[in-house]
Amino acid sequence: MHIEEAQLKDFILDSGLVSRADVTAAEKIHEDTKESIGKILVHKGKITEDDLRRMQAYILGIPFVDLKLEKIPFEILSLIPEPIARNHNIVAFKKTDSTLEVAMLDTEDLTAIDFVKKKVELKILPRLTDGESMKNVLLQYQKSLKAEFGELIQKDAVALKNVPDSNDEDTSEEDLKKLADDVPVVRIVDTLLKHAILQGASDIHIEPQEAELLVRYRIDGLLHDAMILPKNTASSITARIKVLSSLKLDEKRLPQDGRFKIDMNGEKVSFRVSTLPTYYGEKTVMRLLRENVSGFTLEGLSFHGEGLERIHRAIKSTTGMILTTGPTGSGKTTTLYTILDILNTPDVNISTIEDPVEYQMKRINQTQVRPEIGFTFANGLRTLVRQDPDIIMVGEIRDNETASLAINASLTGHVVLSTLHTNSAAGAIPRLIDMKVEPFLLVSTINVIIAQRLVRKLSDQKEKYTLSKAELQTLGKSVNLTKILDALKEEKIVGKGDTWDNIPFWRPKKGAASEEGYAGRIGIHEVLKVSPTIKELIIKGGTGDAIQKQAEDEGMLTMIEDGIFQVVRGETTIEEVLRVISE
């Protein structure tokens, strides 16, 4: 089923999608590199991947199927296991007594076709589809799994009827150990963990109520009810999680912290566990940390324009500090790891001191603090400086000792990256001065301060709309619309002659397939460059508000303004930006 280059070239020219000049240029590159003309045109942005697939389908005589809005019955979908479907982009969508129609992005993937044929023992009819259709069908695995896991857990929960009440203080450690190793309990906990990973959850909350056990997942920053289990399952589920994370089984009156790791389909996930005694029993919260996560880019984290340039200039400096600020769970550490990934070249020594080590990175020396044995950020940082590092990352500046050590490290020829808990970029300066850091040291060391939040990202099921004059006036009270419009024009998101009257905003399409019309999250940021005028303000004891105003006058987009910028790009909605900024 191979397509000749000449045949493809003629078809592309006949389609009228690409000019003859562009095809000729691609042909020259093809002669030098032997890469397909179609792929070259995709790389150059002249046609999309889906355009190319449709052409290939037509030439090969393979039907092209559009599954963007199709709901596949689970009994057909599950004929191909989810890992195979994801890895090979192959999904089953139609079945007869003797045939199975499968949609693929690459019909030359004979290994996948052969595997499916052996598994289902039917004649396989390959069909080409596009990326959006594949995404829609793969998403249906998760929703079907939710139903399947829910049933499985309920069945296992029924098998746990004769378990002592979770408030029973007299249950011995040996009895609890037996409970934790009971087959239904092991299955329930394994299923809960797997389901959370598949759903892309960042946290699992297991909360005992008066008459039931509530399980909730935090997905894209919001908590969702996942399952309600009988109350009698509480003590055995808590005991199982304590066994996994090496906590004391018979200690129910004091909070405990632990961690464990599982490997699911080749993906390593760490769970940070915290237990807390509540009125109805022990509440357990698990934070999911996906390890070996790399390949992020600053652009992929939605940095752009002048803000992106400021970060790149700061990265090129051989000394000084880069700070990220924001509340817990706002993506600060991910931003720092992305910067570390850029800086991680063979000619530098990078060391980190963290609590906890969230992502494991090659060629970086990562250390976990252990306050219970006296190994704090400050102690670790003192030692790190003696380890001949070029770049140091301090997980968080929490006290004046860590702050002064980090400042001194950047003064003595190191690049220092760290995080702070403040609401805005400008707020980091007064916070550090509160920690007894001298203003003259701050102006000598800090290069940029990044403040950020995470907003939910619109799914592909979205629609355009424009704001009325009154709505634009209301929005103009919160943000500088002229400044946002200038940034949009500069980055060619809108045309030079466009005004707010004809610039579209985005929102979820009514009746969108994905729940609530959102999928995943992106960052909104403000990037404050410590310029000479801001340095003067700091030395003179300027307030956070004065620093903020000066930074805005020097062209900094505030977080809410960056949020509106992302709305025009079709990444999120005005409601979502306002929800996150007002929290």
mmCIF file of C-alpha atoms in Angstrom, residues 71-234:
data_model
loop_
_atom_site.group_PDB
_atom_site.id
_atom_site.type_symbol
_atom_site.label_atom_id
_atom_site.label_comp_id
_atom_site.label_asym_id
_atom_site.label_seq_id
_atom_site.Cartn_x
_atom_site.Cartn_y
_atom_site.Cartn_z
ATOM 1 C CA LYS A 71 -20.098 7.292 20.233
ATOM 2 C CA ILE A 72 -18.660 3.760 19.942
ATOM 3 C CA PRO A 73 -20.398 0.959 21.939
ATOM 4 C CA PHE A 74 -18.030 -0.293 24.668
ATOM 5 C CA GLU A 75 -18.293 -3.945 23.574
ATOM 6 C CA ILE A 76 -16.799 -2.944 20.170
ATOM 7 C CA LEU A 77 -14.314 -0.391 21.547
ATOM 8 C CA SER A 78 -12.929 -2.883 24.093
ATOM 9 C CA LEU A 79 -12.054 -5.435 21.373
ATOM 10 C CA ILE A 80 -8.760 -3.534 21.109
ATOM 11 C CA PRO A 81 -7.075 -3.023 24.530
ATOM 12 C CA GLU A 82 -6.542 0.637 25.429
ATOM 13 C CA PRO A 83 -2.671 0.501 25.561
ATOM 14 C CA ILE A 84 -2.587 -0.939 21.991
ATOM 15 C CA ALA A 85 -5.141 1.636 20.804
ATOM 16 C CA ARG A 86 -3.095 4.517 22.275
ATOM 17 C CA ASN A 87 0.353 3.306 21.198
ATOM 18 C CA HIS A 88 -0.646 2.403 17.633
ATOM 19 C CA ASN A 89 -3.520 4.876 17.090
ATOM 20 C CA ILE A 90 -5.900 2.091 16.083
ATOM 21 C CA VAL A 91 -9.519 1.826 17.293
ATOM 22 C CA ALA A 92 -12.400 -0.546 16.526
ATOM 23 C CA PHE A 93 -15.654 1.189 15.539
ATOM 24 C CA LYS A 94 -17.866 -1.248 13.548
ATOM 25 C CA LYS A 95 -18.339 -5.005 13.681
ATOM 26 C CA THR A 96 -20.229 -7.627 11.701
ATOM 27 C CA ASP A 97 -20.238 -11.426 12.177
ATOM 28 C CA SER A 98 -17.117 -11.807 10.028
ATOM 29 C CA THR A 99 -15.423 -8.368 9.866
ATOM 30 C CA LEU A 100 -14.128 -5.628 12.135
ATOM 31 C CA GLU A 101 -13.650 -2.089 10.816
ATOM 32 C CA VAL A 102 -10.740 -0.282 12.475
ATOM 33 C CA ALA A 103 -9.831 3.407 12.159
ATOM 34 C CA MET A 104 -6.113 4.234 12.002
ATOM 35 C CA LEU A 105 -3.801 7.204 11.488
ATOM 36 C CA ASP A 106 -1.324 4.986 9.618
ATOM 37 C CA THR A 107 -2.748 2.064 7.613
ATOM 38 C CA GLU A 108 0.804 0.808 6.963
ATOM 39 C CA ASP A 109 1.137 -0.219 10.635
ATOM 40 C CA LEU A 110 0.863 -3.921 9.787
ATOM 41 C CA THR A 111 1.997 -5.053 13.272
ATOM 42 C CA ALA A 112 -1.071 -3.459 14.868
ATOM 43 C CA ILE A 113 -3.424 -4.899 12.222
ATOM 44 C CA ASP A 114 -1.877 -8.363 12.693
ATOM 45 C CA PHE A 115 -2.228 -8.160 16.506
ATOM 46 C CA VAL A 116 -5.909 -7.165 16.291
ATOM 47 C CA LYS A 117 -6.600 -9.895 13.701
ATOM 48 C CA LYS A 118 -5.138 -12.603 15.982
ATOM 49 C CA LYS A 119 -7.015 -11.275 19.007
ATOM 50 C CA VAL A 120 -10.509 -10.969 17.480
ATOM 51 C CA GLU A 121 -10.230 -13.684 14.806
ATOM 52 C CA LEU A 122 -12.174 -11.581 12.296
ATOM 53 C CA LYS A 123 -11.285 -10.072 8.919
ATOM 54 C CA ILE A 124 -9.827 -6.579 9.583
ATOM 55 C CA LEU A 125 -10.938 -3.688 7.353
ATOM 56 C CA PRO A 126 -8.538 -0.723 7.873
ATOM 57 C CA ARG A 127 -9.920 2.822 7.482
ATOM 58 C CA LEU A 128 -8.026 6.119 7.660
ATOM 59 C CA THR A 129 -9.142 8.805 10.107
ATOM 60 C CA ASP A 130 -7.863 12.155 11.430
ATOM 61 C CA GLY A 131 -6.228 13.165 14.713
ATOM 62 C CA GLU A 132 -9.378 14.759 16.192
ATOM 63 C CA SER A 133 -11.439 11.609 15.535
ATOM 64 C CA MET A 134 -8.752 9.471 17.194
ATOM 65 C CA LYS A 135 -8.719 11.766 20.266
ATOM 66 C CA ASN A 136 -12.510 11.566 20.582
ATOM 67 C CA VAL A 137 -12.540 7.751 20.484
ATOM 68 C CA LEU A 138 -9.576 7.343 22.881
ATOM 69 C CA LEU A 139 -11.393 9.607 25.368
ATOM 70 C CA GLN A 140 -14.303 7.150 25.324
ATOM 71 C CA TYR A 141 -12.048 4.450 26.831
ATOM 72 C CA GLN A 142 -11.774 6.538 30.016
ATOM 73 C CA LYS A 143 -15.510 7.103 30.281
ATOM 74 C CA SER A 144 -16.234 3.413 29.711
ATOM 75 C CA LEU A 145 -13.550 2.447 32.227
ATOM 76 C CA LYS A 146 -15.237 4.710 34.766
ATOM 77 C CA ALA A 147 -18.425 2.678 34.456
ATOM 78 C CA GLU A 148 -16.516 -0.617 34.449
ATOM 79 C CA PHE A 149 -14.352 0.286 37.483
ATOM 80 C CA GLY A 150 -17.374 1.577 39.378
ATOM 81 C CA GLU A 151 -19.138 -1.780 39.006
ATOM 82 C CA LEU A 152 -15.986 -3.729 39.875
ATOM 83 C CA ILE A 153 -15.444 -1.710 43.079
ATOM 84 C CA GLN A 154 -19.072 -2.018 44.155
ATOM 85 C CA LYS A 155 -18.879 -5.828 43.712
ATOM 86 C CA ASP A 156 -15.720 -6.027 45.838
ATOM 87 C CA ALA A 157 -17.195 -3.677 48.461
ATOM 88 C CA VAL A 158 -20.132 -6.085 48.930
ATOM 89 C CA ALA A 159 -17.597 -8.812 49.835
ATOM 90 C CA LEU A 160 -16.417 -6.713 52.826
ATOM 91 C CA LYS A 161 -19.522 -6.865 54.982
ATOM 92 C CA ASN A 162 -18.059 -8.282 58.192
ATOM 93 C CA VAL A 163 -15.451 -5.617 58.895
ATOM 94 C CA PRO A 164 -15.247 -3.833 62.255
ATOM 95 C CA ASP A 165 -16.357 -0.181 62.436
ATOM 96 C CA SER A 166 -13.562 2.200 61.349
ATOM 97 C CA ASN A 167 -13.834 4.054 64.685
ATOM 98 C CA ASP A 168 -12.984 0.925 66.647
ATOM 99 C CA GLU A 169 -9.755 1.906 68.440
ATOM 100 C CA ASP A 170 -9.144 -1.627 69.738
ATOM 101 C CA THR A 171 -8.498 -3.296 66.376
ATOM 102 C CA SER A 172 -4.995 -4.749 66.680
ATOM 103 C CA GLU A 173 -2.224 -4.138 64.162
ATOM 104 C CA GLU A 174 -2.319 -7.820 63.213
ATOM 105 C CA ASP A 175 -6.076 -7.654 62.445
ATOM 106 C CA LEU A 176 -5.573 -4.489 60.387
ATOM 107 C CA LYS A 177 -2.740 -6.196 58.464
ATOM 108 C CA LYS A 178 -5.094 -9.079 57.631
ATOM 109 C CA LEU A 179 -7.751 -6.596 56.490
ATOM 110 C CA ALA A 180 -5.216 -4.798 54.274
ATOM 111 C CA ASP A 181 -4.174 -8.027 52.548
ATOM 112 C CA ASP A 182 -7.763 -9.190 51.914
ATOM 113 C CA VAL A 183 -8.238 -9.786 48.160
ATOM 114 C CA PRO A 184 -11.290 -7.485 47.677
ATOM 115 C CA VAL A 185 -9.479 -4.633 49.510
ATOM 116 C CA VAL A 186 -6.326 -5.033 47.410
ATOM 117 C CA ARG A 187 -8.488 -4.999 44.254
ATOM 118 C CA ILE A 188 -10.494 -1.919 45.325
ATOM 119 C CA VAL A 189 -7.366 0.129 46.111
ATOM 120 C CA ASP A 190 -5.525 -0.996 42.931
ATOM 121 C CA THR A 191 -8.586 -0.104 40.848
ATOM 122 C CA LEU A 192 -8.969 3.322 42.512
ATOM 123 C CA LEU A 193 -5.310 4.134 41.808
ATOM 124 C CA LYS A 194 -5.434 2.943 38.176
ATOM 125 C CA HIS A 195 -8.674 4.778 37.522
ATOM 126 C CA ALA A 196 -7.205 8.017 38.971
ATOM 127 C CA ILE A 197 -4.151 7.714 36.682
ATOM 128 C CA LEU A 198 -6.343 7.107 33.614
ATOM 129 C CA GLN A 199 -8.552 10.074 34.494
ATOM 130 C CA GLY A 200 -5.466 12.327 34.758
ATOM 131 C CA ALA A 201 -6.201 13.114 38.432
ATOM 132 C CA SER A 202 -3.672 15.090 40.483
ATOM 133 C CA ASP A 203 -5.093 14.076 43.909
ATOM 134 C CA ILE A 204 -7.301 11.360 45.406
ATOM 135 C CA HIS A 205 -9.407 12.218 48.487
ATOM 136 C CA ILE A 206 -10.834 9.321 50.535
ATOM 137 C CA GLU A 207 -13.231 10.874 53.054
ATOM 138 C CA PRO A 208 -15.254 8.969 55.696
ATOM 139 C CA GLN A 209 -18.773 10.425 56.137
ATOM 140 C CA GLU A 210 -21.434 9.487 58.674
ATOM 141 C CA ALA A 211 -22.959 6.674 56.581
ATOM 142 C CA GLU A 212 -20.610 6.208 53.599
ATOM 143 C CA LEU A 213 -17.069 6.553 52.276
ATOM 144 C CA LEU A 214 -16.667 9.288 49.646
ATOM 145 C CA VAL A 215 -13.898 9.065 47.022
ATOM 146 C CA ARG A 216 -13.108 12.233 45.065
ATOM 147 C CA TYR A 217 -10.519 12.983 42.355
ATOM 148 C CA ARG A 218 -9.047 16.388 41.611
ATOM 149 C CA ILE A 219 -9.004 16.673 37.815
ATOM 150 C CA ASP A 220 -7.855 19.852 36.071
ATOM 151 C CA GLY A 221 -7.852 21.677 39.406
ATOM 152 C CA LEU A 222 -11.445 20.846 40.410
ATOM 153 C CA LEU A 223 -12.668 18.093 42.748
ATOM 154 C CA HIS A 224 -15.124 15.576 41.251
ATOM 155 C CA ASP A 225 -17.019 12.809 43.068
ATOM 156 C CA ALA A 226 -15.574 9.540 41.763
ATOM 157 C CA MET A 227 -17.315 6.883 43.863
ATOM 158 C CA ILE A 228 -19.393 6.368 47.001
ATOM 159 C CA LEU A 229 -18.544 3.171 48.917
ATOM 160 C CA PRO A 230 -20.179 1.512 51.928
ATOM 161 C CA LYS A 231 -18.927 2.879 55.279
ATOM 162 C CA ASN A 232 -17.641 -0.576 56.313
ATOM 163 C CA THR A 233 -14.899 -0.415 53.634
ATOM 164 C CA ALA A 234 -13.214 2.639 55.242
#
